[in-house]
Coordinates of C-alpha atoms and ligand atoms in Angstrom, one line a residue:
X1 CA -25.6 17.2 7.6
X2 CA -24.2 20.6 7.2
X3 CA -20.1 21.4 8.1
X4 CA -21.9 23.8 11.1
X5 CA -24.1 20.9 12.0
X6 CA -21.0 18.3 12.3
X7 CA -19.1 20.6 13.8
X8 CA -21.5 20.7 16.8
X9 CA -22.3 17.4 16.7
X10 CA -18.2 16.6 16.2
X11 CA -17.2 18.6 19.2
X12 CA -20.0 16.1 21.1
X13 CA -18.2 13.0 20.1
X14 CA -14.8 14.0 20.9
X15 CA -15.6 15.0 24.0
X16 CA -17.5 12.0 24.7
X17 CA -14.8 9.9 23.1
X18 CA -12.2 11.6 25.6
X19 CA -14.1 10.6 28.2
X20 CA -15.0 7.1 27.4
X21 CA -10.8 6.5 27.2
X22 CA -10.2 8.1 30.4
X23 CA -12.6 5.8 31.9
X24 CA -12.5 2.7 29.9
X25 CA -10.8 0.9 33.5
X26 CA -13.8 1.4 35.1
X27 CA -15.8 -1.0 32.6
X28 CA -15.7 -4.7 32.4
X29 CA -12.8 -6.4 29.8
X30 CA -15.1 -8.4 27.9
X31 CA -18.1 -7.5 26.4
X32 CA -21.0 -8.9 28.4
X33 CA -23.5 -9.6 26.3
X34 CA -25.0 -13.0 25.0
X35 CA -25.2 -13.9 21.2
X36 CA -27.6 -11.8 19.5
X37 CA -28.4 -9.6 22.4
X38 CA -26.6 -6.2 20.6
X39 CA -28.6 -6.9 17.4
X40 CA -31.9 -7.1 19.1
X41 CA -32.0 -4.0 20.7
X42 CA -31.3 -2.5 16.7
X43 CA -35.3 -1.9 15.4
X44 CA -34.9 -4.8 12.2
X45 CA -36.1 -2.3 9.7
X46 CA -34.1 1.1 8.8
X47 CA -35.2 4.2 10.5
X48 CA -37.9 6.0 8.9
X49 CA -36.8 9.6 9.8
X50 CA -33.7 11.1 10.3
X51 CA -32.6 10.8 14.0
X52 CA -30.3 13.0 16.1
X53 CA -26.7 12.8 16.4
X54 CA -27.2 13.0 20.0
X55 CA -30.1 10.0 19.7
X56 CA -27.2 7.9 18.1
X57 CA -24.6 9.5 20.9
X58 CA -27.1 7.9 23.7
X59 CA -27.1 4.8 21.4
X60 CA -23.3 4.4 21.6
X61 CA -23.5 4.2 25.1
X62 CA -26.4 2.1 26.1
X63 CA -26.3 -0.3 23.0
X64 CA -23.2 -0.4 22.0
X65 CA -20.6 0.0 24.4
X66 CA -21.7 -3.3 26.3
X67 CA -21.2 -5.2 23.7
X68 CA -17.2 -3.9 23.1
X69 CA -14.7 -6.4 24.6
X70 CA -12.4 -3.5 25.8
X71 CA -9.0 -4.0 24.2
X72 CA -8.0 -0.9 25.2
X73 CA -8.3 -1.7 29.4
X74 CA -5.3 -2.5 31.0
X75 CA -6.2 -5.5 32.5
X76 CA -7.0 -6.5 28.8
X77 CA -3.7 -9.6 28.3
X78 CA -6.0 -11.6 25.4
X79 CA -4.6 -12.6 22.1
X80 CA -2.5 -9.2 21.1
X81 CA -1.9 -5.9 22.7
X82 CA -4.3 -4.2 19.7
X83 CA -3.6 -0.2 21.0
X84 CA -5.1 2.4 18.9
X85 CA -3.1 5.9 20.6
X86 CA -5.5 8.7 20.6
X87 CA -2.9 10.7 18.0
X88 CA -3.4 8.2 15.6
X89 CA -7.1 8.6 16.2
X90 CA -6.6 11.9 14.9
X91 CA -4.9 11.0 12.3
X92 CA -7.6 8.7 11.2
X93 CA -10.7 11.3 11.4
X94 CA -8.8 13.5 9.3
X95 CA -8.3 10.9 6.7
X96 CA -12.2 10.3 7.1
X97 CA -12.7 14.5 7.1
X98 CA -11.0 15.0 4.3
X99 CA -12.8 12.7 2.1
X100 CA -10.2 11.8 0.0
X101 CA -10.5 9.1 -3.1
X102 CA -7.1 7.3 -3.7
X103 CA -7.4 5.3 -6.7
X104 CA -4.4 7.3 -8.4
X105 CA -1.7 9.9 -7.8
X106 CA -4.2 11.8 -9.7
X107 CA -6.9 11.7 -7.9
X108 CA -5.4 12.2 -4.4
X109 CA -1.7 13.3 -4.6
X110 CA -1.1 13.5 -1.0
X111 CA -2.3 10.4 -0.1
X112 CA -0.1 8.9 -2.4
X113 CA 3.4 11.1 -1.7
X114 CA 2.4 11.1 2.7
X115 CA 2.2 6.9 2.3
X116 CA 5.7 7.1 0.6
X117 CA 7.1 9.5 3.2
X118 CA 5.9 7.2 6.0
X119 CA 6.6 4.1 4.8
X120 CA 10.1 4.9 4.5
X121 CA 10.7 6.5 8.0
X122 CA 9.0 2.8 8.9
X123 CA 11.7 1.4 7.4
X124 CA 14.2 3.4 8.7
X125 CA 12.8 3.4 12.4
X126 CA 12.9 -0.9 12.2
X127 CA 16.4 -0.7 10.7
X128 CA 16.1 -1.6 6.8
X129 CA 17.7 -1.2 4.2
X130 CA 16.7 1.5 1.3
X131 CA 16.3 -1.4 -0.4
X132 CA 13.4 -1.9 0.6
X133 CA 9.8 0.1 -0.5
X134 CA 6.7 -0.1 1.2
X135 CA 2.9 0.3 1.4
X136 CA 0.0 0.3 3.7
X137 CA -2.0 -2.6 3.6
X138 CA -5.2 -2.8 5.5
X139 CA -4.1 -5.8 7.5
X140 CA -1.0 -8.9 7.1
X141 CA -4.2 -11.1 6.1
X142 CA -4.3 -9.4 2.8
X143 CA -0.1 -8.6 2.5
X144 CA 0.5 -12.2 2.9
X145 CA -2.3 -13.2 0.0
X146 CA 0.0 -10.7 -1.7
X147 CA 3.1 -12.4 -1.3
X148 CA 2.0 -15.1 -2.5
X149 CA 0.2 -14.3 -5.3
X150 CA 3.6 -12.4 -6.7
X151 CA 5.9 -15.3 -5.2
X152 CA 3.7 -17.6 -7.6
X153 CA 4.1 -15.6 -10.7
X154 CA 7.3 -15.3 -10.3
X155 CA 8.0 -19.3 -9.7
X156 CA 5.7 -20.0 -12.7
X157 CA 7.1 -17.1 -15.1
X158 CA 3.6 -14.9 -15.2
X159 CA 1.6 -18.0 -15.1
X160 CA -1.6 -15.0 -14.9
X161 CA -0.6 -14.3 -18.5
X162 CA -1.0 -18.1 -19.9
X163 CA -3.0 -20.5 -18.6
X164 CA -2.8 -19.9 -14.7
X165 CA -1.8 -22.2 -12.2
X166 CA -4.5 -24.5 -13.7
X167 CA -1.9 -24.7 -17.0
X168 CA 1.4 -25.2 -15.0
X169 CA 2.7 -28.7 -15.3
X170 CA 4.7 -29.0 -11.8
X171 CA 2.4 -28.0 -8.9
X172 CA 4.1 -25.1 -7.0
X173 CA 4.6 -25.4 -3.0
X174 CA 4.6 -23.1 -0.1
X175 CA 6.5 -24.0 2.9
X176 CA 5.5 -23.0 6.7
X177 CA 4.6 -24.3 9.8
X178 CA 1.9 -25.4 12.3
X179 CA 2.8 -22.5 14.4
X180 CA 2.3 -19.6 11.7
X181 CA -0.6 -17.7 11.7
X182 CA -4.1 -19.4 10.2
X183 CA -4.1 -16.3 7.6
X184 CA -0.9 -18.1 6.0
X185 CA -2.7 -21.5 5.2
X186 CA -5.8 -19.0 4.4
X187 CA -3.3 -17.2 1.7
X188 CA -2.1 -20.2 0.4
X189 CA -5.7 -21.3 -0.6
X190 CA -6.9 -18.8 -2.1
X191 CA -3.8 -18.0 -3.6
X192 CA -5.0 -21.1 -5.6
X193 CA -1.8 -23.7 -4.2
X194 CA -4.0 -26.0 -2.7
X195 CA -3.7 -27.7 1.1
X196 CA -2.2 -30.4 -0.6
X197 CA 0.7 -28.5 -1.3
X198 CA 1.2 -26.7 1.8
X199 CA 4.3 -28.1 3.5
X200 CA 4.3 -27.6 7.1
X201 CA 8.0 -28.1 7.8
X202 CA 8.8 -29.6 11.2
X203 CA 9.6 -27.5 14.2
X204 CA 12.3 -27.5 17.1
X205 CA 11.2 -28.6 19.6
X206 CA 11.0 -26.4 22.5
X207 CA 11.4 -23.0 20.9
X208 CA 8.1 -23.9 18.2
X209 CA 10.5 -22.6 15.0
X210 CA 10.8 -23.8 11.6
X211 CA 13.9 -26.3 11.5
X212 CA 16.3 -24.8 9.1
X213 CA 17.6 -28.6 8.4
X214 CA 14.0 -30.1 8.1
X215 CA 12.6 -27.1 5.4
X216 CA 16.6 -28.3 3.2
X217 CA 15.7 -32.0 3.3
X218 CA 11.9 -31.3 2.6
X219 CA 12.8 -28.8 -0.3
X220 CA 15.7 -31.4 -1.1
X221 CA 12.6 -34.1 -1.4
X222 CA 10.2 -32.0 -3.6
X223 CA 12.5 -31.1 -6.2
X224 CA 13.8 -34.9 -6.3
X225 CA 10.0 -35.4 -6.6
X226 CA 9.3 -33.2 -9.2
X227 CA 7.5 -30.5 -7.9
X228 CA 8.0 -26.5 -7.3
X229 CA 9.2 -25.2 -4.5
X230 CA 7.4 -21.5 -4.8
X231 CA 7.6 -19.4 -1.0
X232 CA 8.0 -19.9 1.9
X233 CA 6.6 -17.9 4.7
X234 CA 8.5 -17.4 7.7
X235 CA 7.1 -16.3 11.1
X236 CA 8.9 -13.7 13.1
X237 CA 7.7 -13.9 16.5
X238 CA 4.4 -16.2 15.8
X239 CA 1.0 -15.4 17.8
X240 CA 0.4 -18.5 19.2
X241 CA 3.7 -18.5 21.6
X242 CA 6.0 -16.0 19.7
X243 CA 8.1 -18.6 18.0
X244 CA 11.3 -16.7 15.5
X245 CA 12.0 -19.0 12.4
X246 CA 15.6 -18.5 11.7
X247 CA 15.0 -15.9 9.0
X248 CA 18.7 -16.2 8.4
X249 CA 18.9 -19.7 7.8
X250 CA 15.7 -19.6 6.1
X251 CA 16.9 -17.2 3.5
X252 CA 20.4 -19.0 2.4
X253 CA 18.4 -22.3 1.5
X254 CA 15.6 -20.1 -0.3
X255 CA 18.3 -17.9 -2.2
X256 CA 20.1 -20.9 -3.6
X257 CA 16.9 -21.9 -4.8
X258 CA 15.4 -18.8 -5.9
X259 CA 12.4 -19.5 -3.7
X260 CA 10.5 -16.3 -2.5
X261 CA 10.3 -15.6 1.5
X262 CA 7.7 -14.1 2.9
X263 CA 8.0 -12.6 6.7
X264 CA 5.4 -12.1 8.5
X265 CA 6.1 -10.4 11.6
X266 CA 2.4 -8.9 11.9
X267 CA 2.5 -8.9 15.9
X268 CA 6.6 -8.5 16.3
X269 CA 7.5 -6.1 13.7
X270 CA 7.2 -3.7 16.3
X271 CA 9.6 -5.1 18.2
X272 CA 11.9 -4.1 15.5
X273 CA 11.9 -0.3 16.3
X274 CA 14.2 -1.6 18.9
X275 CA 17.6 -2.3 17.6
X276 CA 18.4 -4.3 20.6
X277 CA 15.3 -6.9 19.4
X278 CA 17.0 -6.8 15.6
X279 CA 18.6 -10.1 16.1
X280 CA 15.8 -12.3 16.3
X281 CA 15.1 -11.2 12.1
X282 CA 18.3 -11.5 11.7
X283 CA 18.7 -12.5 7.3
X284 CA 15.8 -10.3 7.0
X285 CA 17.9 -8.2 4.2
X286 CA 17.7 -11.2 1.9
X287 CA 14.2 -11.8 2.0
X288 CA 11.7 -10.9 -0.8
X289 CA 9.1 -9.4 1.3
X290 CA 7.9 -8.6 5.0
X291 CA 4.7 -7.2 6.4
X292 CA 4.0 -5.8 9.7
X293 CA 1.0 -4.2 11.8
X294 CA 1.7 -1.1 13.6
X295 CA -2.4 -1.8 14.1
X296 CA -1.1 -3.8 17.0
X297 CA 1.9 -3.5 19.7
X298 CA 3.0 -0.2 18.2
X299 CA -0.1 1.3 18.9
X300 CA -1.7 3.0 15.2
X301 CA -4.8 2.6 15.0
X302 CA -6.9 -0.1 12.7
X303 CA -6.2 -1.0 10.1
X304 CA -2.8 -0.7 9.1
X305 CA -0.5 -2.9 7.9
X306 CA 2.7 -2.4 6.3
X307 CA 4.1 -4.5 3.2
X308 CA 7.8 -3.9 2.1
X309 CA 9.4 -5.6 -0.9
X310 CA 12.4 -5.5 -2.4
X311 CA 11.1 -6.0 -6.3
X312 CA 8.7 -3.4 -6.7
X313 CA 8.8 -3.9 -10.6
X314 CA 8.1 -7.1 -10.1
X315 CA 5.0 -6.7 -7.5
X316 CA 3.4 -3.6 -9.8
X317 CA 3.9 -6.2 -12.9
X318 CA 1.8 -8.9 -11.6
X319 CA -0.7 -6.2 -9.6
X320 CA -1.1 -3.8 -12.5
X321 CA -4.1 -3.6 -14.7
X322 CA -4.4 -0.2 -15.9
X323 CA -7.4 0.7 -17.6
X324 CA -8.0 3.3 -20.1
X325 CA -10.0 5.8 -17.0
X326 CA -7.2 5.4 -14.5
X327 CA -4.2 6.4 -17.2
X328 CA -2.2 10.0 -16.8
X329 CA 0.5 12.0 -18.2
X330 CA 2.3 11.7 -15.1
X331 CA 2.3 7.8 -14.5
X332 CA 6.2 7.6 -15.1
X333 CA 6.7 9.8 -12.3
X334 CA 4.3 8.3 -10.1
X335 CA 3.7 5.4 -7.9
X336 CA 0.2 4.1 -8.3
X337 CA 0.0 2.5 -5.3
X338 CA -3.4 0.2 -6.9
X339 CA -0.7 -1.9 -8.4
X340 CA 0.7 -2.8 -5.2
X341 CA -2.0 -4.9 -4.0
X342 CA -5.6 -6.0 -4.4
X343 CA -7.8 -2.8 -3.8
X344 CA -8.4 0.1 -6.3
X345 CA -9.8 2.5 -3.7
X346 CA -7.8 3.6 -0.8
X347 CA -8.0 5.9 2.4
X348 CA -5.9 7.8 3.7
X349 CA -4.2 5.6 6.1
X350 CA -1.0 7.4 6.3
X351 CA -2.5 10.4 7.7
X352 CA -2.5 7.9 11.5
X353 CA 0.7 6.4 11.0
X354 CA 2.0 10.1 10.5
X355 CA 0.1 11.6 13.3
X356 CA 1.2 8.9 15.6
X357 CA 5.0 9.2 15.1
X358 CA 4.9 13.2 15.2
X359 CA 2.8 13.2 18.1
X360 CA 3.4 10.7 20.0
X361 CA 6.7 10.7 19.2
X362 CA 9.4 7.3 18.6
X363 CA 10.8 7.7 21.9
X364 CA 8.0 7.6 23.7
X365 CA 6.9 4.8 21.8
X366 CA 9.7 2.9 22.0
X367 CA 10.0 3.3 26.2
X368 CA 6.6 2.3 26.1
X369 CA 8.0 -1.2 24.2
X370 CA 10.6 -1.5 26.4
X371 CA 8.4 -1.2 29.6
X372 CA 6.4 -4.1 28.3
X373 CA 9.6 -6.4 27.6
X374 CA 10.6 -5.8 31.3
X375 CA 7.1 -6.3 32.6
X376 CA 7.0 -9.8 30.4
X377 CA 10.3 -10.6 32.4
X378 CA 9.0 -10.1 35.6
X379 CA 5.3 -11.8 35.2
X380 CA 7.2 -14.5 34.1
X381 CA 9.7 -14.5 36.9
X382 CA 6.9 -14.4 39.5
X383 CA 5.1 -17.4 37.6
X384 CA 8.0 -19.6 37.5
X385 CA 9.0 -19.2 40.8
X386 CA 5.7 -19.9 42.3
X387 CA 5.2 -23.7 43.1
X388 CA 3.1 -25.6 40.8
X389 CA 3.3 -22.8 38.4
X390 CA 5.0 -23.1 34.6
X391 CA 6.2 -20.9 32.1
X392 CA 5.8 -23.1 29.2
X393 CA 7.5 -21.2 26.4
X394 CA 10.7 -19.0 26.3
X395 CA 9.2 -15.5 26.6
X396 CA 11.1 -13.6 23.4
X397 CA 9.1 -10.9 23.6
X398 CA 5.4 -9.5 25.8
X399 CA 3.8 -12.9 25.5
X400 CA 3.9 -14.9 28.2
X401 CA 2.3 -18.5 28.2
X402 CA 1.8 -20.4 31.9
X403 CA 0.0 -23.4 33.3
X404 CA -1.2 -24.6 36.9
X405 CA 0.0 -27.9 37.6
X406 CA -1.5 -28.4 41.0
X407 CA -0.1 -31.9 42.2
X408 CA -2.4 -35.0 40.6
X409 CA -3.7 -32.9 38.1
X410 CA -3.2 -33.8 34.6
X411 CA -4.5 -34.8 31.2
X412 CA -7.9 -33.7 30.5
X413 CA -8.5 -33.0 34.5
X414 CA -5.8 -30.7 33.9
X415 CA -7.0 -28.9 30.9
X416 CA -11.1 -29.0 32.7
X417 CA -8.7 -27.5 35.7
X418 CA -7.2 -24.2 33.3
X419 CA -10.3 -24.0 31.5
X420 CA -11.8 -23.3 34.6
X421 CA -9.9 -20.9 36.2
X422 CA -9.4 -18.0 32.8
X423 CA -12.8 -18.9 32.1
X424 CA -13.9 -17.7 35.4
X425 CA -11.4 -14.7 35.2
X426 CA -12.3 -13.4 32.2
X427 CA -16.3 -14.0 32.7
X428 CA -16.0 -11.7 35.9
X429 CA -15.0 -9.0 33.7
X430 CA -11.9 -8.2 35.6
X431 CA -9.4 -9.0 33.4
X432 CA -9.2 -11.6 30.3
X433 CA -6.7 -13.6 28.9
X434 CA -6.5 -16.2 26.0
X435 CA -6.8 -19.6 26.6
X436 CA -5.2 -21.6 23.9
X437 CA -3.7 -24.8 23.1
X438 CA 0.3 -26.4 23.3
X439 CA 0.6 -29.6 22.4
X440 CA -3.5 -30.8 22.8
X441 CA -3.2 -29.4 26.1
X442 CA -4.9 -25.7 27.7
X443 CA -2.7 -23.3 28.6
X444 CA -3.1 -19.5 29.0
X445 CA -1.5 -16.7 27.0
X446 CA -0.7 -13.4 28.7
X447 CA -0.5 -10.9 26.1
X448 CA 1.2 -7.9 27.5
X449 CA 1.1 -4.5 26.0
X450 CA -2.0 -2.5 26.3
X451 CA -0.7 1.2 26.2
X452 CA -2.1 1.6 29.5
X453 CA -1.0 -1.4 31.2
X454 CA 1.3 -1.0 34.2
X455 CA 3.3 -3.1 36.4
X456 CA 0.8 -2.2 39.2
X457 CA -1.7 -3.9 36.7
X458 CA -0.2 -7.2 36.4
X459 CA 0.6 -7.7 39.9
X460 CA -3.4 -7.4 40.6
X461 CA -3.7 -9.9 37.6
X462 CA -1.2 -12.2 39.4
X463 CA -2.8 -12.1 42.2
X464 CA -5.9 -12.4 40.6
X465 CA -5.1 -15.5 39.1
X466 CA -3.7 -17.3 41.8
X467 CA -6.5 -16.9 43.9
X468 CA -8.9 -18.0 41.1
X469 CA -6.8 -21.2 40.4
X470 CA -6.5 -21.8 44.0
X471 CA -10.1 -21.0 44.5
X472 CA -11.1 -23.8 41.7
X473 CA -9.0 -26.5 43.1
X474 CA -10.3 -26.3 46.6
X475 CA -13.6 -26.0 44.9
Ligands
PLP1 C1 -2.2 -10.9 14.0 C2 -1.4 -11.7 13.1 C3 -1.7 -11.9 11.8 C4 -3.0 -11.4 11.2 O1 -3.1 -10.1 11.2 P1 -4.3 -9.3 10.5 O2 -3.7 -7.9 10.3 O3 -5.4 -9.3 11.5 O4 -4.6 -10.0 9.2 C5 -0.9 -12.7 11.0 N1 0.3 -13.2 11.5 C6 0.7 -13.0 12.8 C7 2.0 -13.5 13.2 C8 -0.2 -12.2 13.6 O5 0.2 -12.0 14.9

């Protein structure tokens, strides 16, 4: 394809993307296709001759569109509000125009020296310290496998160097709970740690958060028992019901200890560009490292995730390989942001992050986060008011989690009861929510925050929901 040739065919797909977001209402919430069905109408071998970008335009639309659950639709309330804002779109086709290769300073400058610029007006827009530095990872998955891989060489002394964990004589632990995300557990093993020594430190009760007391005694325990406490991972605003460890209490037993912390606050770091939210990370300053996803509330596109740590000499000396090919005169000056995590290659990914805040602009982002806190307050107002209707967990932030209890109804008659109704909701392609489990028992998450998501949206969801779970009882 010739620069003439894209730009034609360019021009086509912007138009037709502008279009497709300015209607995206009008089409179902979830994708409604069976298994199987978008691969078969794919010919199974590679096209023989080139095709039209205009064939593939058509393509788009009749083949692959049906089969996009449509995240971007305000009725969408499923696990996370997952906005991509149409600046940071630009942002990320100019990273893909301008072809860059990051694999050094050298070989892309800008992409280096734009990541640094951003990730520090991050910081400063959630309200950290310059102590902190930061990078852009591609999602927390991989930031929290890179906590823990530096929270384990620095627990066994650069084990990497000797033997490896395989050589240590005290097995190392990580500390967390039930209620943090499954890519923590995920970290932890291949981080090489083992599920046997996972701790999953008891919660509180009603609130779902790591009991400050419990992770002493059970740290307390392991020590008395001869192993190594290594990191433990705290979860700022959880995705299951948005539970807060206490970050500060957290950090004073860790500190004392010289055990690593870890937050991940992948869905409610962007709480944090509100000071007023600032509390609920309160200790956060005496963690070792945090990672967050603008990729979701905030709105910047997919995939980026920020990691921030306050030992970069530490993360770039367990990261760091440094071969012969990749060396330059400048690397003193430099950061060489491959030693700050697992890939060599980069993109551009600053190039969205930076659109989005110049375009976009923090104020109207952060009015847009406040909008959603108040509409999570008033769903769940109209829920618990309504007879035979719960709000099961305190709503901290846009998550709201709710049952029907229609008299009689419990156990698993209950849960074929909840089942029923979301399942019928979000089958009709109206709107979709996540079912998900408290306790061994159903319950439905409403995940508010879609950047086009209104109030006037979620009163047609309540009403759309209580006429569905009405509808199933007397049915
Ligand atoms: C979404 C989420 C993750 C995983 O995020 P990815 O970027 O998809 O890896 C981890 N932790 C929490 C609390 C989350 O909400």
């Amino acid at each position: 394809m010739t620069p003439e040739e894209f730009r034609l065919a360019g021009h086509e797909l912007i138009d037709w993307i502008a279009d497709y977001r300015s209607n995206v209402e009008q089409r179902p919430v979830r994708a409604q296709v069976d298994p199987g069905q978008v691969r078969a109408a794919f010919s199974t071998s590679p096209p023989q001759s080139p095709m039209s970008a205009d064939q593939l335009l058509r393509d788009i639309e009749q083949k692959i569109v049906p089969g996009i659950t449509q995240v971007q639709h305000p009725m969408h309330y499923g696990w996370f509000p997952s906005n991509a804002s149409l600046a940071s779109t630009l942002g990320d086709i100019a990273s893909s125009g301008l072809g860059t290769l990051g694999i050094s300073w050298e070989s892309c400058p800008a992409l280096t020296e734009v990541e640094e610029v951003v990730c520090d007006w991050m910081r400063q827009l959630t309200g950290l310290s310059d102590s902190w530095e930061g990078c852009i990872q591609d999602t927390a998955s991989t930031a929290c496998l890179t906590a823990l891989l530096i929270a384990r060489e620095r627990a066994s002394d650069y084990s990497e160097t000797r033997g490896g964990l395989q050589a240590e004589d005290k097995p190392l632990l990580v500390y967390t709970t039930e209620e943090a995300h499954s890519s923590v557990a995920k970290a932890a093993l291949l981080a090489g740690f083992g599920r046997d020594n996972l701790r999953m430190v008891p919660m509180v009760e009603e609130s779902r958060a790591m009991s400050g007391p419990a992770l002493a005694s059970q740290i307390e325990a392991d020590f008395a028992a001869g192993y190594l406490p290594c990191a433990i991972v705290a979860s700022v605003g959880s995705t299951g019901v948005t539970a807060f460890d206490p970050v500060n209490e957290i950090v004073e037993i860790a500190v004392e200890h010289g055990i690593w912390v870890h937050v991940d606050a992948a869905m409610a770091g962007s709480a944090m560009l509100l000071p007023e939210c600032r509390h609920l990370w309160e200790g956060v300053e005496l963690a070792d490292s945090i990672s967050w996803n603008p990729h979701k509330w905030m709105g910047t596109i997919l995939d980026c995730s920020l990691l921030y740590v306050r030992d970069v000499q530490h993360l770039v000396r367990v990261m760091s390989t440094n071969p012969s090919y990749l060396r330059s005169t400048v690397d003193a000056e430099v950061k060489q942001y491959r030693d700050w995590g697992i890939p060599l290659g980069r993109r551009f990914r600053a190039l969205k992050l930076w659109y989005h805040l110049s375009v976009d602009g923090i104020d109207a982002i952060r009015e847009r986060l406040r909008r959603d806190l108040d509409n999570a307050q008033w769903f769940a107002e109209q829920v618990a008011r309504q007879e035979h209707w719960q709000v099961l967990t305190p709503v901290k932030l846009q998550t709201v989690c709710i049952r029907h209890q229609p008299p009689g109804l419990s156990g698993e008659a209950l849960d074929r009861h909840t089942l029923g109704w979301v399942n019928a909701i979000n089958q009709s392609g109206k709107a979709f929510m996540s079912p998900s489990q408290l306790d061994g028992r159903w319950m439905v998450r409403v995940s508010i925050g879609v950047e086009a998501s209104t109030r006037a949206h979620l009163e047609k969801l309540w009403n759309l929901i209580r006429a569905q779970a009405e509808e199933v009882v007397q049915g």
